[in-house]
mmCIF file of C-alpha atoms and ligand atoms in Angstrom:
data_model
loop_
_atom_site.group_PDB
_atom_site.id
_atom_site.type_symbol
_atom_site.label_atom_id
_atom_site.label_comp_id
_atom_site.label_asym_id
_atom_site.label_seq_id
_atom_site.Cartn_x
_atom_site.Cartn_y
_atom_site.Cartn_z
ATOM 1 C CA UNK A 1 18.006 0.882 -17.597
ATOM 2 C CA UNK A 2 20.070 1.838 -14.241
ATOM 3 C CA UNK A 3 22.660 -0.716 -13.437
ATOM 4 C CA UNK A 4 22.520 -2.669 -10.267
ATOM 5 C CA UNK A 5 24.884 -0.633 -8.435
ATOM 6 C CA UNK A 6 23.417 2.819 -9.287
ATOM 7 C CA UNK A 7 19.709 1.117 -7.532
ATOM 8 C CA UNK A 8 21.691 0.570 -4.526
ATOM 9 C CA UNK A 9 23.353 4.062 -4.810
ATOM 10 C CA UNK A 10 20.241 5.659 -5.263
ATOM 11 C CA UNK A 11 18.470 4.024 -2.753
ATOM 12 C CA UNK A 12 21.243 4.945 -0.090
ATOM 13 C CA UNK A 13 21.283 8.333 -0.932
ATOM 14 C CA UNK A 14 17.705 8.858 -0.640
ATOM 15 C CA UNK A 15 17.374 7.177 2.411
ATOM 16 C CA UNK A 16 20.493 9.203 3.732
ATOM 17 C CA UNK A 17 18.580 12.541 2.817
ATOM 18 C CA UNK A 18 15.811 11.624 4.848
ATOM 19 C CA UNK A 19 17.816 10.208 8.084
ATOM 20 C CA UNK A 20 19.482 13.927 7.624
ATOM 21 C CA UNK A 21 15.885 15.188 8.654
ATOM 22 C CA UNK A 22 14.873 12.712 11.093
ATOM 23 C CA UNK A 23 17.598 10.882 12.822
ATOM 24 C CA UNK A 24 15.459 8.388 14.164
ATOM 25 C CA UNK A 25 14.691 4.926 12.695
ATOM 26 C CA UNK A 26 11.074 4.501 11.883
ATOM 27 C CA UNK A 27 10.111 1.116 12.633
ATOM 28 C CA UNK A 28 6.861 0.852 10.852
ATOM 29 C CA UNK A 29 6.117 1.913 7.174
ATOM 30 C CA UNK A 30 2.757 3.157 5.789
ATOM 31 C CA UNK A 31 1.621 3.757 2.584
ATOM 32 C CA UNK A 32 -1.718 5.681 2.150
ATOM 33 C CA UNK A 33 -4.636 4.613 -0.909
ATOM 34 C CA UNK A 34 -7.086 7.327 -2.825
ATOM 35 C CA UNK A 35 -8.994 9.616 0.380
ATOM 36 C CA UNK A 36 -7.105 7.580 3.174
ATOM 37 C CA UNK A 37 -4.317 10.844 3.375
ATOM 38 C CA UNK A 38 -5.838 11.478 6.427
ATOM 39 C CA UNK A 39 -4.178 8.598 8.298
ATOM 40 C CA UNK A 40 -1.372 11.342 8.215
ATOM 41 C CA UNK A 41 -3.068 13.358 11.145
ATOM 42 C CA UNK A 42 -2.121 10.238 13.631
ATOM 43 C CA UNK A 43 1.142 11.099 13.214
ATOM 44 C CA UNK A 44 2.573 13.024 15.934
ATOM 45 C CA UNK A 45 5.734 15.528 16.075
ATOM 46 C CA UNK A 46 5.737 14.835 12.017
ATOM 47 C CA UNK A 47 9.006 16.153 9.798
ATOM 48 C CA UNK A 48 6.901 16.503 7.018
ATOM 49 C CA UNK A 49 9.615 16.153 3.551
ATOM 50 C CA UNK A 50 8.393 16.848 -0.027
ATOM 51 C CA UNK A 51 9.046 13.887 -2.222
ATOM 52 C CA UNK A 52 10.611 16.503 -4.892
ATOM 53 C CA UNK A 53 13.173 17.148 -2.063
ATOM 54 C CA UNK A 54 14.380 13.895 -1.487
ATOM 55 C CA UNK A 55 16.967 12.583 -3.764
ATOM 56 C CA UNK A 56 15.994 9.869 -7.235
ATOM 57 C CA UNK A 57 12.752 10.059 -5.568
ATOM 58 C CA UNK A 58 9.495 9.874 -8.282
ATOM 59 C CA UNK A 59 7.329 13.073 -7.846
ATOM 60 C CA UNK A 60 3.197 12.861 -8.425
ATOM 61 C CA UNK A 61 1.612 13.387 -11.009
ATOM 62 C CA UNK A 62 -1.744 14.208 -9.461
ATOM 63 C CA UNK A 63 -2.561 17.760 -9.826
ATOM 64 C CA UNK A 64 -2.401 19.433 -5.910
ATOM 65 C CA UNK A 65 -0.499 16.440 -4.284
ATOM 66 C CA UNK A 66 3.211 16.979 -4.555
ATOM 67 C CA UNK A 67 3.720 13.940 -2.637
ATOM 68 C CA UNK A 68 4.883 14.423 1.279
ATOM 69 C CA UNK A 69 6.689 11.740 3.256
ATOM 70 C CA UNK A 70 6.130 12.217 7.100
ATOM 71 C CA UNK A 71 8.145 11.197 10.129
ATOM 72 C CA UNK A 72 7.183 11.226 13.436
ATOM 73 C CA UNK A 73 5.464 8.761 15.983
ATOM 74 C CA UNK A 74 2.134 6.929 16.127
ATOM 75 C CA UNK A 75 1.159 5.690 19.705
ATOM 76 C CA UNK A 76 5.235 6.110 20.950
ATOM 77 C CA UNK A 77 6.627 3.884 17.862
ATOM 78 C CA UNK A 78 8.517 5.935 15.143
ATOM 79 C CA UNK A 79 7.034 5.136 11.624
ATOM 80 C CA UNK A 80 7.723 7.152 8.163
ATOM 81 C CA UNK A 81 4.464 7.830 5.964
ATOM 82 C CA UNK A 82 4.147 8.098 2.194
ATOM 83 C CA UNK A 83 1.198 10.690 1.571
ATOM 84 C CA UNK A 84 0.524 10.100 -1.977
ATOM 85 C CA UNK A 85 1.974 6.860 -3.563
ATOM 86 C CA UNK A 86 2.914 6.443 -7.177
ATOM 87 C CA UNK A 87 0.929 4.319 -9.838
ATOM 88 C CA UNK A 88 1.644 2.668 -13.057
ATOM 89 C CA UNK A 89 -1.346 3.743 -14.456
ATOM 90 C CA UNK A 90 0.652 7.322 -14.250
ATOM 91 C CA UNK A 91 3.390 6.276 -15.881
ATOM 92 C CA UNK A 92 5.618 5.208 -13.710
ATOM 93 C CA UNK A 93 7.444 1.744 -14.463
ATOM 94 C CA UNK A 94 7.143 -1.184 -11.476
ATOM 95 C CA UNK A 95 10.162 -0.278 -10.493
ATOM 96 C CA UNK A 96 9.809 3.471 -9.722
ATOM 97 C CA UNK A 97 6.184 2.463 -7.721
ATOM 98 C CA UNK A 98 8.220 0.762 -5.437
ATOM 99 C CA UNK A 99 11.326 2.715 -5.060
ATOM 100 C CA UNK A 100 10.285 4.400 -1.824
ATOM 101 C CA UNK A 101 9.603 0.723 -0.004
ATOM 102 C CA UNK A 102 13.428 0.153 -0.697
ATOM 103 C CA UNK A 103 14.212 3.480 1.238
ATOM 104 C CA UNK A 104 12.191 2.748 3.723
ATOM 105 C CA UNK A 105 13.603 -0.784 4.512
ATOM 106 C CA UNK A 106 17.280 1.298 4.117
ATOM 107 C CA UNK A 107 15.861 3.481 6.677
ATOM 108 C CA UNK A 108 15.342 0.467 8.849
ATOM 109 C CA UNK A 109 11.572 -0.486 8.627
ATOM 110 C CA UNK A 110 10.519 -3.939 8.832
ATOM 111 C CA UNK A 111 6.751 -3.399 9.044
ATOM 112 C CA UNK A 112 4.882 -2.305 6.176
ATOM 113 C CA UNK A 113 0.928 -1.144 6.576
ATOM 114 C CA UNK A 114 0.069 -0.505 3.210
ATOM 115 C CA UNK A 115 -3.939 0.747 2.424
ATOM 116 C CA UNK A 116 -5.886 1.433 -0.675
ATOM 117 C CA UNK A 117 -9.331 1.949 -2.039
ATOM 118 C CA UNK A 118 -10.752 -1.220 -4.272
ATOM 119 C CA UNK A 119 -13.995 -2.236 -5.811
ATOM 120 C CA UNK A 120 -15.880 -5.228 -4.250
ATOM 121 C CA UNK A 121 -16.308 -8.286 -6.562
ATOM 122 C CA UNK A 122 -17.586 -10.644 -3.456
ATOM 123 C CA UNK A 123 -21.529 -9.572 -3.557
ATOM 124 C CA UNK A 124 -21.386 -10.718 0.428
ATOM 125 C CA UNK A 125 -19.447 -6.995 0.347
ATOM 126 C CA UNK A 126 -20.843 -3.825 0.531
ATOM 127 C CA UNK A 127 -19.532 -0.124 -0.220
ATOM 128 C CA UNK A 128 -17.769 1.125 2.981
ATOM 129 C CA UNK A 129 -16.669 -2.013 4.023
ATOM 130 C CA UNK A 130 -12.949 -2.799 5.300
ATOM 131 C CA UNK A 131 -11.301 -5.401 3.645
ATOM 132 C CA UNK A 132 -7.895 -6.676 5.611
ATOM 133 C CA UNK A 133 -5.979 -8.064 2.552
ATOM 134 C CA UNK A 134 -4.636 -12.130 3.224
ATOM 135 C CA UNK A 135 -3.584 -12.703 0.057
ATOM 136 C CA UNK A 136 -3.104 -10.900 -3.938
ATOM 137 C CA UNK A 137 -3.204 -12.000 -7.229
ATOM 138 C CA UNK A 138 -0.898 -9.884 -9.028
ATOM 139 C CA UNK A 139 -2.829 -9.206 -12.554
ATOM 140 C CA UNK A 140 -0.768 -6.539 -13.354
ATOM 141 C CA UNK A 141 2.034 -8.858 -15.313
ATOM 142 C CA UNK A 142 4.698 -6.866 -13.882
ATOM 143 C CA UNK A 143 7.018 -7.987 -11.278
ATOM 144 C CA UNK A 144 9.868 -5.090 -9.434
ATOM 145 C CA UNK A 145 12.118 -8.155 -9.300
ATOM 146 C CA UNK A 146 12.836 -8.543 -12.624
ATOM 147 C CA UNK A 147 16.138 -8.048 -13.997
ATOM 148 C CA UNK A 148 19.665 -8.896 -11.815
ATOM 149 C CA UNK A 149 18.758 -9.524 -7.608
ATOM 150 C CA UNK A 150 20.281 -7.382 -5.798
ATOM 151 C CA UNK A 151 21.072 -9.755 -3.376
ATOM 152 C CA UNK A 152 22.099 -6.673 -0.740
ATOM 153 C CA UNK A 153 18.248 -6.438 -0.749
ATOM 154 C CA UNK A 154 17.183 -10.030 -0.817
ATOM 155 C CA UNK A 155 16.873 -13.245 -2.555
ATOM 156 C CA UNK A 156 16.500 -13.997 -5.800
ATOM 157 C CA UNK A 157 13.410 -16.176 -5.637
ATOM 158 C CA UNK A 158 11.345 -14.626 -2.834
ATOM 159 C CA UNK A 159 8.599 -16.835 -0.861
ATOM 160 C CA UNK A 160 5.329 -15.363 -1.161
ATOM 161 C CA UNK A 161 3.341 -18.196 0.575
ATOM 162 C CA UNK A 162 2.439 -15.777 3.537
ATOM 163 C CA UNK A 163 2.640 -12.194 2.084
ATOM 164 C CA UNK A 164 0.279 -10.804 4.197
ATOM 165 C CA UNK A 165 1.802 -11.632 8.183
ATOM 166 C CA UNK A 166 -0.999 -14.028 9.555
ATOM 167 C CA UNK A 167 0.636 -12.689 12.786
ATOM 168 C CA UNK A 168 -0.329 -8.990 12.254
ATOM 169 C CA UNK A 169 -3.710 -10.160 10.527
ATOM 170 C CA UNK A 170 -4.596 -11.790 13.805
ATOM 171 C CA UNK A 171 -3.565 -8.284 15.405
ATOM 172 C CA UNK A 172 -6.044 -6.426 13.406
ATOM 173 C CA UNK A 173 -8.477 -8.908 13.630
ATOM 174 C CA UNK A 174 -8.225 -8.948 17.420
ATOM 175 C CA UNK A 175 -8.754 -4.459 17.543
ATOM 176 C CA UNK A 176 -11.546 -4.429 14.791
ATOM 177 C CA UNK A 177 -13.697 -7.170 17.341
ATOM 178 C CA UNK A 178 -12.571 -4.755 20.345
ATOM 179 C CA UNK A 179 -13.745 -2.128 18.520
ATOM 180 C CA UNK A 180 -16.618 -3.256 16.831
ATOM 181 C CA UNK A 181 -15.710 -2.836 13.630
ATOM 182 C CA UNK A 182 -16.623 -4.844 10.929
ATOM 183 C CA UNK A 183 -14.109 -6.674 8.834
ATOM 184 C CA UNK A 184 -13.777 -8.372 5.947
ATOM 185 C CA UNK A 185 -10.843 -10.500 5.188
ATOM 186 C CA UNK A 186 -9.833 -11.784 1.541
ATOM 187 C CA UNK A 187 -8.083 -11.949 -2.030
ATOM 188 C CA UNK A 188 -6.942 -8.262 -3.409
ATOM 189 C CA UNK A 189 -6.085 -8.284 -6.851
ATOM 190 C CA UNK A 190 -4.473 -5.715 -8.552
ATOM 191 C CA UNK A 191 -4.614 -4.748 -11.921
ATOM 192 C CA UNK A 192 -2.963 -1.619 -13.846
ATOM 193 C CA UNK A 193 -5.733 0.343 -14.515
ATOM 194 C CA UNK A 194 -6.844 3.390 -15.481
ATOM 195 C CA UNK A 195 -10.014 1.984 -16.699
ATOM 196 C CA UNK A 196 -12.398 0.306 -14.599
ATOM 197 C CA UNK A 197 -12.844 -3.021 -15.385
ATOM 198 C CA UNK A 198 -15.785 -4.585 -17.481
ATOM 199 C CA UNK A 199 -18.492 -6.295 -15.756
ATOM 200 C CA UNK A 200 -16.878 -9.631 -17.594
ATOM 201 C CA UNK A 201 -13.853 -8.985 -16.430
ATOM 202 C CA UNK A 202 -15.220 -8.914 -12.857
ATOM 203 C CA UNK A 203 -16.713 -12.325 -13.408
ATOM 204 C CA UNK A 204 -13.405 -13.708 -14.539
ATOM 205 C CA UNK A 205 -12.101 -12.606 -11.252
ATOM 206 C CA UNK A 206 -14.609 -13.849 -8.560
ATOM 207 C CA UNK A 207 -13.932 -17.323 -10.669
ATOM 208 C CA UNK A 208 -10.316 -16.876 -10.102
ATOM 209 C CA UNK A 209 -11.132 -16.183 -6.466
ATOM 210 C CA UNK A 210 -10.438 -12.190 -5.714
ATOM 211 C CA UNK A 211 -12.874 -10.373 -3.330
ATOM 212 C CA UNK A 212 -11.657 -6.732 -4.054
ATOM 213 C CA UNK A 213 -9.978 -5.086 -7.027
ATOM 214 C CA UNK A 214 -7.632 -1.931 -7.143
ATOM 215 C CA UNK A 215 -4.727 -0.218 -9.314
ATOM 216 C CA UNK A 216 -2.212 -0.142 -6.292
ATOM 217 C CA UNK A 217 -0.060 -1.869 -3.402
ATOM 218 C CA UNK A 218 1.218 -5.475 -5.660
ATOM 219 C CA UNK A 219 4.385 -4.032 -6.366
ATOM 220 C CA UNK A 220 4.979 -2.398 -3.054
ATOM 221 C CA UNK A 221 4.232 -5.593 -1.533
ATOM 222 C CA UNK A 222 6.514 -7.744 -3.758
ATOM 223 C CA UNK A 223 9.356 -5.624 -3.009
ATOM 224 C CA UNK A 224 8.665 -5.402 0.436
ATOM 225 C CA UNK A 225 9.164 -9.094 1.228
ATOM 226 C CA UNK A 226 11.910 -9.639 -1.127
ATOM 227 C CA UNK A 227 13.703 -7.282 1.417
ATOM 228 C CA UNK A 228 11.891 -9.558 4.279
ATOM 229 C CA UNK A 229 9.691 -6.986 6.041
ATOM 230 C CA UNK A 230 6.211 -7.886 7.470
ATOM 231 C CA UNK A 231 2.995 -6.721 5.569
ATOM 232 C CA UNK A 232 -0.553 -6.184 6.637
ATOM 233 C CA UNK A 233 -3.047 -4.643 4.165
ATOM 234 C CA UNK A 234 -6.323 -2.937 4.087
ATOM 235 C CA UNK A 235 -8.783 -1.835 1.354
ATOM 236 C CA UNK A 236 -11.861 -0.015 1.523
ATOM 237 C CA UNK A 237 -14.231 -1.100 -0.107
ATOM 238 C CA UNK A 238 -15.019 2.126 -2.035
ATOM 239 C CA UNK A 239 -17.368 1.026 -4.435
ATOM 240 C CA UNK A 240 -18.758 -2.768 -6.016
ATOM 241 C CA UNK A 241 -17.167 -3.676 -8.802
ATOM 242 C CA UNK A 242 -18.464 -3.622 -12.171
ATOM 243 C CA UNK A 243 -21.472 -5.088 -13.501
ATOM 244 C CA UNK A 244 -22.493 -5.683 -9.620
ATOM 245 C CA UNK A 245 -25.087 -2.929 -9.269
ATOM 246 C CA UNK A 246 -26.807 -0.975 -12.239
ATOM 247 C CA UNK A 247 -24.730 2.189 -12.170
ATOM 248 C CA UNK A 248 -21.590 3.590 -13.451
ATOM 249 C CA UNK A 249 -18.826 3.516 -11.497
ATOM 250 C CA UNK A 250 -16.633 6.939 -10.909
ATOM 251 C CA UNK A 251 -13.999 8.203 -8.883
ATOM 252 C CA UNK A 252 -16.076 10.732 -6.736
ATOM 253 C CA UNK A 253 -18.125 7.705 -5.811
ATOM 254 C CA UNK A 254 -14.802 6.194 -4.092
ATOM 255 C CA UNK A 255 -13.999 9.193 -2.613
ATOM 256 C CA UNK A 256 -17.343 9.924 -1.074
ATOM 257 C CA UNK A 257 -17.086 6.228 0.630
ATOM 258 C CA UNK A 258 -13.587 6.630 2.031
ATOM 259 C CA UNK A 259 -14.398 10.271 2.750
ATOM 260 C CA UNK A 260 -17.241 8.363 5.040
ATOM 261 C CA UNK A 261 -15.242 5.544 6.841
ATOM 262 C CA UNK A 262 -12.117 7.664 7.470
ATOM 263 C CA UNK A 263 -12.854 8.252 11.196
ATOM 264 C CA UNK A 264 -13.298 4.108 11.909
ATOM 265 C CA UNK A 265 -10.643 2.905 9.665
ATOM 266 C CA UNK A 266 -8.360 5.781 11.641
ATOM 267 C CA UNK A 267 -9.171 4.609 14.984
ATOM 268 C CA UNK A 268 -8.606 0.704 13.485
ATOM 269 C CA UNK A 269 -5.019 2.024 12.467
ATOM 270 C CA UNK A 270 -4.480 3.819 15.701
ATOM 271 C CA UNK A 271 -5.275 0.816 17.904
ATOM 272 C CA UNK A 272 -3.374 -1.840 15.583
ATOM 273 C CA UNK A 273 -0.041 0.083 15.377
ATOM 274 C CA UNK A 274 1.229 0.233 18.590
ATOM 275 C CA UNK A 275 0.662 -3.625 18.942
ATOM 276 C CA UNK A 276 2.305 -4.564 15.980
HETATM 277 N N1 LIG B 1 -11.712 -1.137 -9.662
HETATM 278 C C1 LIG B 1 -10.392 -0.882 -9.638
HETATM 279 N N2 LIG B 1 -9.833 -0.061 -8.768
HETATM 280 C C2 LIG B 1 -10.624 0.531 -7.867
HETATM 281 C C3 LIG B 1 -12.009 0.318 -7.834
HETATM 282 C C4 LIG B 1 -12.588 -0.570 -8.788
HETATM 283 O O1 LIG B 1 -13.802 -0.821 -8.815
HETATM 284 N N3 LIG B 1 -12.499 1.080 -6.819
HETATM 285 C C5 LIG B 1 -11.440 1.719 -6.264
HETATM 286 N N4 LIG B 1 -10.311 1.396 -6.892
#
């Protein structure tokens, strides 16, 4: 296991590679789910960096997506991008998945947007549907903050009573009704994956009260405020969960739905960041 002071190192250097490339200070973070890549186009005079470039950075494992992180500006504010985030179900241990939010709060984010494609458990729900995230149950039974604090980065018991900022909630609550979009707010669980979950196991979870499932964004969001920036969340609702409908459920299925909302969940993203 690396020591406490090698995280630190690490996590200086890679942030110092990327400041090398874009001297700026990105303000807000975002981290893209499954088919949502395209968020990337928003971004505007983009240094695009290959994750493989940037030092004790994790590289994909997903055949064609390296992995790119972008910098640039969104609607005037600087923000830095991950295209392509990192999973357990890959691999990767907790605390490699959310490596890159420590680099970006080195680089000097406080604002993480973090997105990602989820199955519906509440039946009110319906495929295509946006989902802003105010709260998670973290079912994965991992936690990035095990093991010494590094009390550089935070504390070592980190309040989690309002994960998700009410204040940017209200934010994207406030565009989506200017807009006219429709959106759902509730409980995102996540869960390790890479199997779907049994129709049982779905019921288990609307009991425990989730509304959405996914494999993604717990961990990010842990470490995120432990170092004390402020989260807002989305999922698509790619698909209902298991045991909803009579069908199979299957990955091209997710990525046909976020394939179709992409231009209104764009346009929600445009119009929340520059009022966050
Ligand atoms: N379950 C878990 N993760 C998911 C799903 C699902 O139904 N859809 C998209 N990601």
């Amino acid at each position: 296991m690396t020591d406490q002071h090698s995280i630190v190192q690490n996590i200086k250097e890679a942030a110092a590679y990327i400041h090398a490339q874009y001297e700026a200070k990105p303000e807000i973070g975002l981290i893209l789910g499954s088919g949502l890549g395209v968020i990337a186009e928003l971004v505007e005079n983009a240094v695009t960096i290959s994750y493989g470039d940037i030092p004790h950075f994790p590289v994909s494992t997903v055949e064609g997506h390296a992995g790119e992180l972008l910098l640039g500006t969104v609607g005037g504010r600087h923000v830095v991008l991950m295209k392509g985030r990192f999973h357990m179900y890959e691999g990767y241990g907790v605390d490699t998945v959310s490596f890159p939010v420590r680099v970006m709060k080195e680089l000097g984010v406080g604002k993480l947007l973090v997105t990602n494609a989820a199955g519906g458990i509440n039946t009110s729900y319906e495929a295509g549907d946006l989902m802003l995230i105010k709260d998670h149950i973290n079912f994965t039974f991992r936690n990035p903050l095990i093991g010494p604090n590094l009390s550089e980065l935070g504390v070592r018991f980190p309040d989690m009573s309002e994960a998700y900022s009410k204040r940017m909630r209200e934010v994207a609550k406030a565009v989506a009704a200017e807009q006219g979009v429709k959106l759902q707010e509730g409980i995102y669980i996540g869960l390790l994956g890479p199997t779907y979950e049994t129709p049982a196991e779905i019921r288990m979870m609307r009991t425990l009260g989730a509304d959405a499932v996914g494999m993604s964004t717990v961990s990010e969001v842990i470490v995120a405020r432990h170092a004390g920036m402020e989260v807002l969340g989305f999922s698509c609702i790619s698909n209902m969960a298991s045991g909803i409908l009579d069908q199979p459920l299957s990955h091209e299925e997710v990525m046909e739905t976020t394939e179709r909302v992409k231009q209104t969940f764009l346009q929600l993203i445009l119009g929340i960041l520059p009022r966050l």
